[in-house]
GROMACS .gro file of C-alpha atoms in nm:
model
  448
    1MET     CA    1   8.011   6.783  -1.052
    2VAL     CA    2   8.152   6.952  -1.363
    3ALA     CA    3   7.886   7.090  -1.599
    4PHE     CA    4   7.819   6.914  -1.926
    5PRO     CA    5   8.017   7.090  -2.203
    6ARG     CA    6   7.808   7.321  -2.421
    7ALA     CA    7   7.846   7.361  -2.796
    8GLU     CA    8   7.583   7.621  -2.892
    9GLU     CA    9   7.839   7.851  -3.055
   10GLU     CA   10   7.985   7.578  -3.275
   11ILE     CA   11   7.638   7.448  -3.366
   12GLU     CA   12   7.528   7.799  -3.467
   13VAL     CA   13   7.836   7.847  -3.687
   14LEU     CA   14   7.779   7.513  -3.860
   15ARG     CA   15   7.411   7.582  -3.922
   16ARG     CA   16   7.487   7.925  -4.069
   17PHE     CA   17   7.758   7.772  -4.286
   18LEU     CA   18   7.525   7.503  -4.421
   19SER     CA   19   7.248   7.760  -4.469
   20HIS     CA   20   7.482   7.968  -4.682
   21LEU     CA   21   7.573   7.669  -4.900
   22ASP     CA   22   7.203   7.606  -4.960
   23ALA     CA   23   7.126   7.969  -5.047
   24PRO     CA   24   7.009   8.048  -5.404
   25GLY     CA   25   7.288   8.144  -5.638
   26VAL     CA   26   7.566   7.974  -5.444
   27GLN     CA   27   7.763   7.756  -5.683
   28GLY     CA   28   7.875   7.424  -5.543
   29ASP     CA   29   8.217   7.286  -5.631
   30ALA     CA   30   8.425   6.998  -5.504
   31VAL     CA   31   8.574   7.207  -5.224
   32SER     CA   32   8.242   7.341  -5.098
   33GLU     CA   33   8.071   7.003  -5.125
   34ASN     CA   34   8.352   6.842  -4.927
   35ALA     CA   35   8.316   7.121  -4.669
   36ARG     CA   36   7.942   7.056  -4.659
   37ALA     CA   37   8.001   6.689  -4.580
   38GLN     CA   38   8.246   6.785  -4.306
   39ALA     CA   39   8.005   7.042  -4.158
   40GLU     CA   40   7.713   6.799  -4.161
   41SER     CA   41   7.928   6.538  -3.989
   42TYR     CA   42   8.045   6.785  -3.724
   43LEU     CA   43   7.689   6.906  -3.663
   44ALA     CA   44   7.560   6.552  -3.616
   45ARG     CA   45   7.839   6.478  -3.368
   46LEU     CA   46   7.773   6.794  -3.166
   47GLU     CA   47   7.398   6.740  -3.151
   48ALA     CA   48   7.426   6.374  -3.054
   49PRO     CA   49   7.414   6.273  -2.687
   50VAL     CA   50   7.665   6.053  -2.508
   51ARG     CA   51   7.535   5.699  -2.549
   52ILE     CA   52   7.579   5.475  -2.245
   53ALA     CA   53   7.537   5.099  -2.290
   54VAL     CA   54   7.430   4.905  -1.980
   55VAL     CA   55   7.542   4.545  -2.029
   56GLY     CA   56   7.573   4.223  -1.830
   57LEU     CA   57   7.440   3.871  -1.788
   58ALA     CA   58   7.074   3.789  -1.730
   59ARG     CA   59   6.947   3.881  -1.383
   60ALA     CA   60   7.241   4.114  -1.322
   61GLY     CA   61   7.003   4.406  -1.267
   62LYS     CA   62   7.064   4.596  -1.592
   63SER     CA   63   6.704   4.691  -1.662
   64SER     CA   64   6.640   4.775  -1.297
   65LEU     CA   65   6.939   5.008  -1.301
   66VAL     CA   66   6.827   5.182  -1.621
   67ASN     CA   67   6.476   5.225  -1.480
   68LEU     CA   68   6.620   5.369  -1.161
   69LEU     CA   69   6.836   5.619  -1.349
   70VAL     CA   70   6.532   5.764  -1.527
   71GLY     CA   71   6.301   5.730  -1.227
   72GLU     CA   72   6.040   5.524  -1.414
   73ALA     CA   73   5.969   5.153  -1.464
   74VAL     CA   74   6.006   5.168  -1.843
   75ILE     CA   75   6.182   4.840  -1.924
   76PRO     CA   76   6.030   4.507  -1.811
   77THR     CA   77   6.236   4.338  -1.541
   78LYS     CA   78   6.054   4.005  -1.517
   79ALA     CA   79   6.201   3.701  -1.692
   80ARG     CA   80   6.080   3.662  -2.051
   81GLN     CA   81   6.063   3.356  -2.273
   82SER     CA   82   6.144   3.559  -2.584
   83VAL     CA   83   6.469   3.744  -2.651
   84MET     CA   84   6.476   4.109  -2.549
   85PRO     CA   85   6.618   4.341  -2.818
   86ALA     CA   86   6.833   4.641  -2.738
   87VAL     CA   87   6.625   4.914  -2.572
   88ILE     CA   88   6.734   5.278  -2.596
   89LEU     CA   89   6.592   5.550  -2.371
   90ARG     CA   90   6.621   5.906  -2.502
   91HIS     CA   91   6.466   6.241  -2.421
   92SER     CA   92   6.132   6.338  -2.572
   93ASP     CA   93   5.868   6.587  -2.461
   94ALA     CA   94   5.601   6.348  -2.590
   95TYR     CA   95   5.621   5.991  -2.465
   96ARG     CA   96   5.650   5.747  -2.756
   97THR     CA   97   5.786   5.399  -2.825
   98THR     CA   98   5.943   5.300  -3.155
   99ALA     CA   99   6.000   4.947  -3.285
  100GLY     CA  100   6.289   4.952  -3.531
  101TRP     CA  101   6.451   4.714  -3.777
  102TRP     CA  102   6.773   4.729  -3.978
  103ASP     CA  103   6.596   4.651  -4.306
  104ARG     CA  104   6.253   4.815  -4.296
  105GLU     CA  105   6.056   5.113  -4.171
  106GLU     CA  106   6.001   5.165  -3.801
  107LYS     CA  107   5.667   5.149  -3.623
  108VAL     CA  108   5.573   5.414  -3.366
  109PHE     CA  109   5.341   5.375  -3.065
  110ASP     CA  110   5.211   5.650  -2.839
  111GLY     CA  111   5.326   5.646  -2.478
  112VAL     CA  112   5.545   5.381  -2.316
  113ALA     CA  113   5.426   5.075  -2.507
  114MET     CA  114   5.694   4.813  -2.454
  115ASP     CA  115   5.460   4.514  -2.488
  116ALA     CA  116   5.319   4.643  -2.816
  117ALA     CA  117   5.666   4.717  -2.952
  118LEU     CA  118   5.809   4.381  -2.844
  119SER     CA  119   5.518   4.196  -3.004
  120GLU     CA  120   5.652   4.320  -3.340
  121ALA     CA  121   5.982   4.130  -3.286
  122PRO     CA  122   6.199   4.436  -3.360
  123ASP     CA  123   6.577   4.455  -3.383
  124ILE     CA  124   6.580   4.757  -3.152
  125VAL     CA  125   6.330   4.953  -2.941
  126THR     CA  126   6.357   5.325  -2.872
  127VAL     CA  127   6.155   5.487  -2.593
  128GLY     CA  128   6.128   5.864  -2.568
  129ILE     CA  129   6.043   5.997  -2.222
  130ASP     CA  130   6.054   6.336  -2.053
  131CYS     CA  131   6.354   6.280  -1.828
  132GLU     CA  132   6.606   6.556  -1.763
  133VAL     CA  133   6.915   6.333  -1.757
  134LEU     CA  134   6.833   6.207  -2.107
  135ARG     CA  135   6.891   6.553  -2.253
  136ASP     CA  136   7.264   6.479  -2.237
  137VAL     CA  137   7.287   6.100  -2.245
  138TRP     CA  138   7.101   5.808  -2.395
  139LEU     CA  139   7.077   5.487  -2.193
  140MET     CA  140   7.093   5.159  -2.385
  141ASP     CA  141   6.984   4.836  -2.215
  142LEU     CA  142   7.155   4.545  -2.392
  143SER     CA  143   7.002   4.222  -2.266
  144ASP     CA  144   7.060   3.860  -2.369
  145LEU     CA  145   7.422   3.919  -2.465
  146GLU     CA  146   7.491   3.558  -2.367
  147ASP     CA  147   7.211   3.429  -2.593
  148SER     CA  148   7.361   3.299  -2.917
  149GLY     CA  149   7.054   3.403  -3.114
  150ALA     CA  150   7.060   3.764  -2.992
  151GLN     CA  151   7.433   3.812  -2.952
  152ALA     CA  152   7.512   3.934  -3.303
  153ASN     CA  153   7.246   4.205  -3.289
  154ALA     CA  154   7.350   4.317  -2.939
  155LEU     CA  155   7.716   4.339  -3.038
  156PHE     CA  156   7.624   4.528  -3.354
  157VAL     CA  157   7.437   4.786  -3.145
  158LEU     CA  158   7.726   4.802  -2.899
  159ASN     CA  159   7.980   4.861  -3.175
  160ARG     CA  160   7.776   5.114  -3.370
  161LEU     CA  161   7.612   5.318  -3.097
  162ALA     CA  162   7.794   5.298  -2.763
  163ASP     CA  163   8.030   5.572  -2.645
  164MET     CA  164   8.084   5.417  -2.301
  165ILE     CA  165   7.971   5.112  -2.109
  166VAL     CA  166   7.839   5.017  -1.766
  167TRP     CA  167   7.892   4.646  -1.705
  168CYS     CA  168   7.665   4.498  -1.438
  169THR     CA  169   7.798   4.196  -1.249
  170ASN     CA  170   7.603   4.015  -0.976
  171ALA     CA  171   7.764   4.058  -0.634
  172GLU     CA  172   7.670   3.702  -0.538
  173ASP     CA  173   7.885   3.558  -0.818
  174PRO     CA  174   8.086   3.844  -0.967
  175TRP     CA  175   8.287   3.837  -1.289
  176THR     CA  176   8.226   3.480  -1.402
  177SER     CA  177   8.414   3.303  -1.679
  178GLU     CA  178   8.120   3.372  -1.911
  179GLU     CA  179   8.144   3.743  -1.835
  180ARG     CA  180   8.517   3.739  -1.907
  181HIS     CA  181   8.446   3.573  -2.242
  182LEU     CA  182   8.176   3.825  -2.334
  183TRP     CA  183   8.390   4.118  -2.220
  184GLY     CA  184   8.648   4.011  -2.476
  185MET     CA  185   8.390   4.076  -2.750
  186VAL     CA  186   8.338   4.437  -2.645
  187PRO     CA  187   8.511   4.685  -2.879
  188LYS     CA  188   8.845   4.799  -2.739
  189THR     CA  189   8.752   5.164  -2.786
  190VAL     CA  190   8.448   5.117  -2.561
  191GLN     CA  191   8.640   4.908  -2.307
  192ARG     CA  192   8.855   5.214  -2.236
  193ARG     CA  193   8.544   5.397  -2.111
  194ALA     CA  194   8.385   5.146  -1.878
  195ILE     CA  195   8.249   5.127  -1.524
  196LEU     CA  196   8.189   4.798  -1.343
  197ALA     CA  197   7.875   4.802  -1.128
  198MET     CA  198   7.861   4.524  -0.868
  199THR     CA  199   7.483   4.494  -0.843
  200HIS     CA  200   7.268   4.327  -0.576
  201SER     CA  201   7.518   4.435  -0.311
  202ASP     CA  202   7.235   4.422  -0.055
  203HIS     CA  203   7.240   4.042  -0.092
  204LEU     CA  204   7.579   4.032   0.082
  205SER     CA  205   7.638   4.083   0.452
  206ALA     CA  206   7.853   4.373   0.568
  207GLY     CA  207   8.133   4.131   0.647
  208THR     CA  208   8.119   3.977   0.300
  209LEU     CA  209   8.069   4.287   0.085
  210THR     CA  210   8.405   4.453   0.152
  211PRO     CA  211   8.630   4.150   0.082
  212THR     CA  212   8.422   4.064  -0.227
  213LEU     CA  213   8.466   4.417  -0.359
  214GLU     CA  214   8.839   4.411  -0.282
  215ARG     CA  215   8.886   4.082  -0.468
  216LEU     CA  216   8.692   4.216  -0.765
  217GLU     CA  217   8.900   4.534  -0.777
  218ALA     CA  218   9.222   4.332  -0.757
  219THR     CA  219   9.106   4.100  -1.035
  220VAL     CA  220   8.960   4.340  -1.293
  221GLY     CA  221   8.996   4.688  -1.148
  222ALA     CA  222   9.260   4.786  -1.405
  223ALA     CA  223   9.013   4.723  -1.689
  224PHE     CA  224   8.752   4.966  -1.554
  225ARG     CA  225   8.754   5.332  -1.456
  226LYS     CA  226   8.557   5.248  -1.141
  227VAL     CA  227   8.435   4.937  -0.961
  228LEU     CA  228   8.132   5.032  -0.752
  229PRO     CA  229   7.883   4.830  -0.544
  230LEU     CA  230   7.517   4.927  -0.559
  231SER     CA  231   7.169   4.805  -0.475
  232THR     CA  232   6.890   4.918  -0.704
  233THR     CA  233   6.634   4.756  -0.473
  234GLU     CA  234   6.737   4.972  -0.178
  235ALA     CA  235   6.765   5.282  -0.396
  236TRP     CA  236   6.410   5.228  -0.525
  237ARG     CA  237   6.283   5.184  -0.168
  238ALA     CA  238   6.437   5.516  -0.072
  239LEU     CA  239   6.316   5.690  -0.387
  240GLN     CA  240   5.958   5.575  -0.338
  241GLY     CA  241   5.955   5.652   0.034
  242ASP     CA  242   5.914   5.291   0.142
  243ALA     CA  243   6.205   5.310   0.388
  244THR     CA  244   6.182   5.445   0.741
  245GLN     CA  245   6.493   5.658   0.687
  246PRO     CA  246   6.503   5.712   0.310
  247GLU     CA  247   6.810   5.938   0.316
  248ARG     CA  248   7.015   5.676   0.498
  249VAL     CA  249   6.889   5.394   0.275
  250TRP     CA  250   6.964   5.601  -0.036
  251ALA     CA  251   7.318   5.672   0.082
  252ALA     CA  252   7.377   5.305   0.170
  253SER     CA  253   7.250   5.187  -0.170
  254GLY     CA  254   7.563   5.318  -0.344
  255ILE     CA  255   7.363   5.467  -0.630
  256GLU     CA  256   7.481   5.825  -0.578
  257PRO     CA  257   7.857   5.755  -0.615
  258PHE     CA  258   7.772   5.543  -0.917
  259MET     CA  259   7.567   5.821  -1.081
  260ILE     CA  260   7.846   6.072  -1.022
  261ALA     CA  261   8.107   5.837  -1.173
  262MET     CA  262   7.883   5.764  -1.472
  263MET     CA  263   7.816   6.130  -1.548
  264GLU     CA  264   8.182   6.226  -1.500
  265LEU     CA  265   8.282   5.966  -1.758
  266ALA     CA  266   8.004   6.086  -1.990
  267ILE     CA  267   8.135   6.442  -1.954
  268GLU     CA  268   8.483   6.319  -2.042
  269CYS     CA  269   8.343   6.152  -2.356
  270ARG     CA  270   8.165   6.473  -2.449
  271LYS     CA  271   8.471   6.690  -2.392
  272THR     CA  272   8.686   6.462  -2.608
  273GLU     CA  273   8.434   6.469  -2.893
  274LEU     CA  274   8.386   6.845  -2.867
  275GLU     CA  275   8.760   6.909  -2.879
  276LYS     CA  276   8.798   6.692  -3.189
  277VAL     CA  277   8.517   6.876  -3.366
  278ARG     CA  278   8.661   7.216  -3.274
  279LYS     CA  279   9.000   7.121  -3.414
  280GLY     CA  280   8.843   6.988  -3.731
  281MET     CA  281   8.635   7.304  -3.777
  282GLU     CA  282   8.937   7.525  -3.726
  283GLN     CA  283   9.149   7.326  -3.968
  284HIS     CA  284   8.901   7.261  -4.249
  285LEU     CA  285   8.613   7.506  -4.224
  286GLY     CA  286   8.787   7.807  -4.072
  287PRO     CA  287   8.982   7.898  -4.390
  288LEU     CA  288   8.662   7.878  -4.599
  289LEU     CA  289   8.435   8.102  -4.393
  290PRO     CA  290   8.595   8.437  -4.492
  291GLN     CA  291   8.584   8.334  -4.860
  292LEU     CA  292   8.209   8.272  -4.859
  293PRO     CA  293   8.009   8.595  -4.911
  294GLN     CA  294   7.721   8.665  -4.674
  295VAL     CA  295   7.810   8.373  -4.449
  296GLU     CA  296   7.788   8.607  -4.151
  297ASP     CA  297   7.450   8.746  -4.269
  298THR     CA  298   7.266   8.433  -4.377
  299ALA     CA  299   7.115   8.398  -4.032
  300PRO     CA  300   7.072   8.638  -3.742
  301ALA     CA  301   7.322   8.610  -3.463
  302PRO     CA  302   7.185   8.417  -3.165
  303GLU     CA  303   7.048   8.625  -2.883
  304PRO     CA  304   7.256   8.605  -2.567
  305ARG     CA  305   7.115   8.366  -2.311
  306PRO     CA  306   7.161   8.383  -1.938
  307ALA     CA  307   7.383   8.113  -1.796
  308GLU     CA  308   7.189   7.814  -1.670
  309PRO     CA  309   7.307   7.672  -1.339
  310ARG     CA  310   7.196   7.317  -1.417
  311ILE     CA  311   7.431   7.034  -1.509
  312VAL     CA  312   7.242   6.913  -1.814
  313SER     CA  313   7.245   7.169  -2.091
  314PRO     CA  314   7.242   7.084  -2.463
  315ARG     CA  315   6.917   6.925  -2.583
  316VAL     CA  316   6.927   6.586  -2.749
  317PRO     CA  317   6.800   6.594  -3.109
  318GLU     CA  318   6.474   6.412  -3.173
  319VAL     CA  319   6.620   6.149  -3.403
  320ALA     CA  320   6.617   5.773  -3.382
  321PRO     CA  321   6.953   5.610  -3.304
  322VAL     CA  322   6.910   5.332  -3.561
  323PRO     CA  323   7.190   5.319  -3.821
  324SER     CA  324   7.088   5.450  -4.161
  325SER     CA  325   7.145   5.119  -4.339
  326PRO     CA  326   7.117   4.753  -4.239
  327PRO     CA  327   7.428   4.545  -4.175
  328ARG     CA  328   7.561   4.372  -4.483
  329ALA     CA  329   7.675   4.012  -4.506
  330ALA     CA  330   7.972   4.077  -4.734
  331PRO     CA  331   8.206   4.372  -4.783
  332GLU     CA  332   8.192   4.606  -5.076
  333PRO     CA  333   8.525   4.662  -5.252
  334VAL     CA  334   8.716   4.957  -5.115
  335ALA     CA  335   8.785   5.165  -5.425
  336PRO     CA  336   8.965   5.500  -5.418
  337VAL     CA  337   8.767   5.790  -5.563
  338HIS     CA  338   9.080   5.974  -5.669
  339ALA     CA  339   9.432   6.019  -5.545
  340ALA     CA  340   9.477   6.259  -5.257
  341SER     CA  341   9.687   6.565  -5.308
  342GLU     CA  342   9.866   6.506  -4.982
  343ALA     CA  343   9.965   6.192  -4.793
  344LEU     CA  344   9.736   6.089  -4.510
  345PRO     CA  345   9.903   6.206  -4.188
  346VAL     CA  346   9.861   5.881  -3.996
  347SER     CA  347  10.207   5.728  -4.027
  348PRO     CA  348  10.230   5.610  -3.662
  349SER     CA  349   9.888   5.449  -3.688
  350LEU     CA  350   9.969   5.302  -4.029
  351ALA     CA  351  10.287   5.152  -3.886
  352ALA     CA  352  10.086   5.006  -3.597
  353TRP     CA  353   9.834   4.862  -3.843
  354LYS     CA  354  10.110   4.697  -4.044
  355ARG     CA  355  10.256   4.547  -3.726
  356ARG     CA  356   9.916   4.405  -3.632
  357MET     CA  357   9.874   4.256  -3.978
  358ALA     CA  358  10.223   4.105  -3.958
  359GLY     CA  359  10.139   3.964  -3.616
  360LEU     CA  360   9.816   3.816  -3.748
  361VAL     CA  361   9.998   3.653  -4.040
  362ASP     CA  362  10.258   3.515  -3.800
  363SER     CA  363   9.983   3.374  -3.578
  364LEU     CA  364   9.839   3.193  -3.878
  365ARG     CA  365  10.180   3.063  -3.983
  366THR     CA  366  10.273   2.933  -3.637
  367GLY     CA  367   9.932   2.783  -3.565
  368ILE     CA  368   9.839   3.016  -3.280
  369VAL     CA  369   9.528   3.101  -3.481
  370GLU     CA  370   9.392   2.785  -3.640
  371GLU     CA  371   9.014   2.818  -3.656
  372ASP     CA  372   8.809   3.057  -3.867
  373GLY     CA  373   8.636   3.197  -3.560
  374ALA     CA  374   8.966   3.288  -3.395
  375PHE     CA  375   9.082   3.457  -3.716
  376LEU     CA  376   8.762   3.662  -3.742
  377ALA     CA  377   8.795   3.770  -3.378
  378ALA     CA  378   9.160   3.867  -3.428
  379ALA     CA  379   9.069   4.064  -3.741
  380GLN     CA  380   8.795   4.250  -3.555
  381ASP     CA  381   9.037   4.334  -3.272
  382ALA     CA  382   9.286   4.477  -3.522
  383VAL     CA  383   9.022   4.696  -3.684
  384SER     CA  384   8.885   4.810  -3.347
  385LEU     CA  385   9.232   4.903  -3.221
  386PHE     CA  386   9.304   5.101  -3.538
  387LEU     CA  387   8.980   5.294  -3.490
  388GLY     CA  388   9.104   5.372  -3.140
  389ASP     CA  389   9.428   5.503  -3.292
  390LEU     CA  390   9.231   5.733  -3.522
  391ALA     CA  391   9.013   5.853  -3.234
  392ALA     CA  392   9.325   5.949  -3.037
  393MET     CA  393   9.467   6.159  -3.321
  394ASP     CA  394   9.456   6.537  -3.306
  395ALA     CA  395   9.445   6.579  -3.683
  396ALA     CA  396   9.119   6.579  -3.876
  397SER     CA  397   9.069   6.572  -4.251
  398ALA     CA  398   8.846   6.440  -4.525
  399GLU     CA  399   9.095   6.157  -4.583
  400ILE     CA  400   9.086   6.053  -4.218
  401ALA     CA  401   8.705   6.073  -4.215
  402TRP     CA  402   8.693   5.851  -4.524
  403ILE     CA  403   8.933   5.597  -4.374
  404GLN     CA  404   8.743   5.598  -4.044
  405ASN     CA  405   8.418   5.530  -4.227
  406GLU     CA  406   8.573   5.235  -4.413
  407PHE     CA  407   8.710   5.083  -4.092
  408GLU     CA  408   8.378   5.129  -3.912
  409ARG     CA  409   8.200   4.948  -4.195
  410ALA     CA  410   8.460   4.673  -4.180
  411GLN     CA  411   8.415   4.640  -3.803
  412ASP     CA  412   8.039   4.595  -3.845
  413LEU     CA  413   8.091   4.323  -4.103
  414LEU     CA  414   8.352   4.138  -3.898
  415ILE     CA  415   8.120   4.135  -3.597
  416LEU     CA  416   7.836   3.990  -3.801
  417MET     CA  417   8.060   3.731  -3.969
  418GLN     CA  418   8.146   3.582  -3.629
  419TYR     CA  419   7.782   3.485  -3.581
  420GLU     CA  420   7.707   3.358  -3.930
  421VAL     CA  421   7.771   2.996  -4.032
  422ASP     CA  422   7.946   3.049  -4.363
  423PRO     CA  423   8.273   2.873  -4.454
  424ALA     CA  424   8.362   3.162  -4.686
  425ASN     CA  425   8.366   3.420  -4.405
  426ALA     CA  426   8.734   3.376  -4.318
  427GLU     CA  427   8.837   3.425  -4.680
  428THR     CA  428   8.607   3.728  -4.704
  429ALA     CA  429   8.761   3.873  -4.388
  430ALA     CA  430   9.114   3.824  -4.524
  431LEU     CA  431   9.014   4.006  -4.843
  432LEU     CA  432   8.861   4.284  -4.634
  433LEU     CA  433   9.186   4.330  -4.437
  434ALA     CA  434   9.381   4.345  -4.763
  435GLN     CA  435   9.143   4.611  -4.897
  436LEU     CA  436   9.180   4.816  -4.579
  437THR     CA  437   9.560   4.795  -4.602
  438ASP     CA  438   9.545   4.909  -4.964
  439ALA     CA  439   9.316   5.196  -4.868
  440LEU     CA  440   9.568   5.311  -4.607
  441ALA     CA  441   9.855   5.284  -4.853
  442HIS     CA  442   9.662   5.487  -5.114
  443PRO     CA  443   9.449   5.733  -4.914
  444VAL     CA  444   9.173   5.920  -5.092
  445SER     CA  445   8.958   6.225  -5.043
  446ALA     CA  446   8.592   6.199  -4.960
  447ALA     CA  447   8.510   6.433  -5.246
  448ALA     CA  448   8.477   6.313  -5.602
   0.00000   0.00000   0.00000
């Protein structure tokens, strides 16, 4: 397997750059403050892990799979009467469990304390455990996606936090109509990085498993990078030594090919993000470094380290993955700070956005889209696709970062609107799309 990409050199440069800007006597101006914002954004992206969402219907084996991947029974797998919030597993030297909310302070418990955290009715639970694989990836268990009461929160987490997705479908009844419906709610940018795990494969006979897998691949294979059968039950038996021939049982469980495929896709996500940051640093911070006195001397150069032959390398920062602010029920007006000195270099994406808006208007005119819910879903799709266009661009600038932030905020709002009973939501969404179009037509800088 290819090693996880390392970014120590870039992280060191960014830290030294920010340290210089904070040094006594350094005068801040609009250029340096804009560079600071860029550097802080790049540093956060480099220090963040790849976040893998494990999703599927109830009893599809999501929690069992997440527990297996970390080698511990962290997440409850028994049926619960209450709704299970999103659960995120991340690396931590000290075991701790955090109950989090979008609108108030979190509550921390020592050790793995799922029952205590769940008793607080949180929006999200984060569990820190000492697991090597979690140095490079976070695993997010999104349960109750089909529950109308929990759906909005689960989709919000999926949109805001997921870099890639593992969709679990039960081998006994794979890819149901309900799953197809829920899959349509997944952000398009995340759909492009998805693996389909056909769980409970041990429930099928050898003569049934192969044709079932072939039908599934023919039906939805094009939508996923891989379609892989696996049995967490058999893998656990092998891992715990309960099988007579554990090596054979482990191999037959299908978990090893799945783990390889999952980590290869995570590495691809990491490489893509690292390349974008490197290009942005070269374009926007590179010209400033020689102009800043003492930037090379503000911190000692890192001592050379011997190469480590392990796959997992960069450490995950000890920060909670909860967004910094709660979701809002209505959009704030998109107001330019000041006119940009240069046009935003996104003309192909802007043209695509205008075509999508024209298509949406035509759908309204012809009656293809008649209900408010369909309009909100179509608006969210348009925003999600545009974010995908931005993610695929090589260029990076303050203007693009500002536009991306506005579209991400809009996406959050459109997701939430679909699960709120408010007759004004469609009108609010239309206004939001108009504001986004105006923002693209009159791009601004992130600096005041």
